[in-house]
XYZ file of C-alpha atoms in Angstrom:
197
model
C 0.000 0.000 0.000
C 2.798 2.398 0.873
C 4.442 1.817 -2.517
C 1.155 2.612 -4.301
C 0.784 5.812 -2.275
C 4.399 6.786 -2.984
C 3.902 6.308 -6.725
C 0.703 8.341 -6.793
C 1.565 11.135 -4.354
C 5.286 11.572 -4.976
C 5.560 10.536 -8.623
C 2.116 11.153 -10.122
C 1.879 7.564 -11.397
C -0.912 5.065 -10.767
C 0.484 1.653 -9.873
C -1.487 0.039 -12.731
C 0.213 2.237 -15.354
C 3.378 0.139 -15.481
C 4.974 -2.966 -14.014
C 6.384 -2.375 -10.554
C 7.769 -4.776 -8.006
C 8.560 -4.587 -4.290
C 11.657 -5.999 -2.635
C 10.655 -8.399 0.132
C 12.693 -10.096 2.827
C 13.484 -13.768 2.471
C 15.788 -16.195 4.211
C 18.524 -15.299 1.750
C 20.710 -12.646 3.479
C 21.136 -10.847 0.128
C 17.432 -9.992 0.132
C 17.915 -7.522 2.987
C 19.477 -4.837 0.775
C 16.473 -4.973 -1.587
C 13.855 -4.987 1.175
C 11.329 -2.104 1.107
C 12.565 -0.855 -2.239
C 10.456 -0.176 -5.300
C 11.830 -2.114 -8.262
C 11.616 -0.270 -11.606
C 12.124 -2.729 -14.473
C 13.686 -1.933 -17.849
C 12.617 -3.913 -20.907
C 13.820 -4.231 -24.487
C 11.600 -6.040 -26.981
C 9.562 -7.387 -24.057
C 12.574 -8.887 -22.265
C 13.740 -7.688 -18.856
C 17.280 -6.344 -19.336
C 17.890 -4.221 -16.246
C 16.244 -2.704 -13.211
C 16.823 0.074 -10.750
C 15.393 0.228 -7.250
C 14.217 3.170 -5.144
C 14.298 3.124 -1.338
C 10.869 3.680 0.193
C 11.990 4.035 3.818
C 13.941 7.295 3.539
C 16.516 5.891 5.968
C 19.159 4.471 3.656
C 22.246 6.384 2.507
C 21.646 5.386 -1.144
C 18.181 6.210 -2.476
C 18.788 4.325 -5.724
C 20.537 1.034 -6.370
C 21.036 -1.127 -9.426
C 22.273 -4.673 -9.913
C 25.966 -5.285 -10.451
C 25.273 -5.606 -14.186
C 26.922 -2.745 -16.109
C 24.465 -0.116 -17.387
C 26.633 0.972 -20.327
C 24.339 -0.721 -22.870
C 21.044 0.021 -21.090
C 18.362 2.593 -21.821
C 14.894 2.805 -20.345
C 12.474 3.383 -23.213
C 14.247 1.428 -25.968
C 10.899 0.925 -27.701
C 10.425 4.682 -28.122
C 13.503 4.828 -30.347
C 11.769 2.890 -33.113
C 8.469 4.802 -33.246
C 7.692 5.949 -36.786
C 7.470 9.671 -36.111
C 9.465 12.840 -36.648
C 8.673 14.052 -33.115
C 11.741 14.519 -30.919
C 12.850 11.817 -28.542
C 13.459 13.261 -25.092
C 16.444 11.947 -23.148
C 16.633 12.314 -19.362
C 18.553 10.888 -16.418
C 15.863 9.024 -14.500
C 13.259 6.327 -14.944
C 10.350 8.411 -13.585
C 11.124 11.387 -15.851
C 11.272 9.189 -18.949
C 8.096 7.345 -17.996
C 6.046 10.556 -17.906
C 7.202 11.922 -21.283
C 7.554 8.590 -23.106
C 11.242 9.305 -23.424
C 14.525 7.576 -22.765
C 16.475 7.416 -19.497
C 20.247 6.936 -19.373
C 20.448 6.386 -15.561
C 23.096 8.985 -14.887
C 24.523 12.337 -15.870
C 26.718 10.980 -18.669
C 25.897 8.824 -21.656
C 28.102 5.833 -22.367
C 29.485 5.082 -25.825
C 26.900 2.302 -26.301
C 24.027 4.515 -25.200
C 25.165 7.164 -27.687
C 25.318 4.500 -30.397
C 21.716 3.414 -29.729
C 20.470 6.990 -29.633
C 22.326 7.978 -32.802
C 20.725 5.047 -34.634
C 17.348 6.641 -33.927
C 16.309 8.980 -36.743
C 14.195 11.160 -34.465
C 15.646 14.500 -33.302
C 17.233 14.092 -29.858
C 16.529 16.557 -27.036
C 18.215 16.285 -23.647
C 16.400 17.582 -20.570
C 19.028 17.833 -17.831
C 18.337 17.724 -14.116
C 18.612 21.228 -12.698
C 20.802 20.450 -9.717
C 23.874 18.309 -9.347
C 25.773 17.502 -12.525
C 22.914 17.659 -15.041
C 24.934 20.105 -17.131
C 27.368 17.288 -18.026
C 24.625 15.371 -19.842
C 23.499 18.554 -21.596
C 27.033 19.451 -22.769
C 27.474 15.915 -24.066
C 24.263 16.282 -26.090
C 25.291 19.648 -27.517
C 28.649 18.152 -28.537
C 26.662 15.545 -30.491
C 24.769 18.309 -32.289
C 21.554 17.514 -30.419
C 19.240 19.970 -28.705
C 18.668 20.699 -25.035
C 15.521 21.782 -23.242
C 15.533 24.005 -20.178
C 11.826 24.202 -19.292
C 10.362 26.859 -17.029
C 9.705 24.646 -13.995
C 10.466 26.941 -11.082
C 12.466 25.251 -8.345
C 11.649 21.698 -9.490
C 14.729 19.560 -9.982
C 13.522 17.462 -12.908
C 10.662 16.574 -15.246
C 8.906 14.293 -12.767
C 8.867 16.965 -10.055
C 7.472 19.480 -12.549
C 4.695 17.159 -13.710
C 3.634 16.481 -10.115
C 3.685 20.214 -9.288
C 2.451 21.850 -12.520
C 0.832 19.016 -14.472
C 1.747 17.179 -17.659
C 0.302 19.682 -20.147
C 2.179 22.694 -18.797
C 5.428 20.755 -18.369
C 5.441 19.222 -21.855
C 4.581 22.577 -23.469
C 7.383 24.236 -21.517
C 9.813 21.516 -22.641
C 8.864 22.170 -26.286
C 8.969 25.961 -25.956
C 12.392 26.055 -24.296
C 14.447 23.878 -26.630
C 17.768 25.211 -27.935
C 20.832 24.121 -29.883
C 24.475 25.101 -30.219
C 25.869 28.099 -28.375
C 22.391 29.285 -27.390
C 21.761 25.911 -25.786
C 24.994 26.125 -23.800
C 24.061 29.559 -22.428
C 20.634 28.300 -21.344
C 22.140 25.190 -19.742
C 24.605 27.310 -17.748
C 21.700 29.327 -16.347
C 19.316 26.384 -15.882
C 21.702 23.923 -14.208
C 22.883 25.430 -10.954
C 26.452 24.225 -10.844
């Protein structure tokens, strides 16, 4: 029940909208580190390829954990890369952000060589939406170096897309993403202002 409430109240997602799992305790001592964590699966062509987990207790030093499997070849939202459309594909750091905008998550503030390869195979225009705080600017600079666009939406003090959708709603947030998209030098100036380094 707590996981369902967390998804709805903190993330703006109904638990029936996607597959979610909960880490439970078992006799296996390894299960303890996954206990009371929300498991966010990542699929490619219907096959589970990765997962990330979010602590629900608020007491652990690491909010997010992933398996020991390298993430260098993993994207959440693989299926969005093959949609037959000229609409941009939005690339973000986190699972929740990508879920809301039907985009792609890279699970960090830097794209790996394999992630770049997958994204560059996609014919859709690529737009990075960096997190505002932390090292989000690194992901944005990497995108601009690829010749892609960046979006710096007007989302007040929200740190990312998911926060903005919960606070302002999906319509406002997606319109702001579209209306604040930039390339090249202009994009770099906006990123420097948007991402509080």
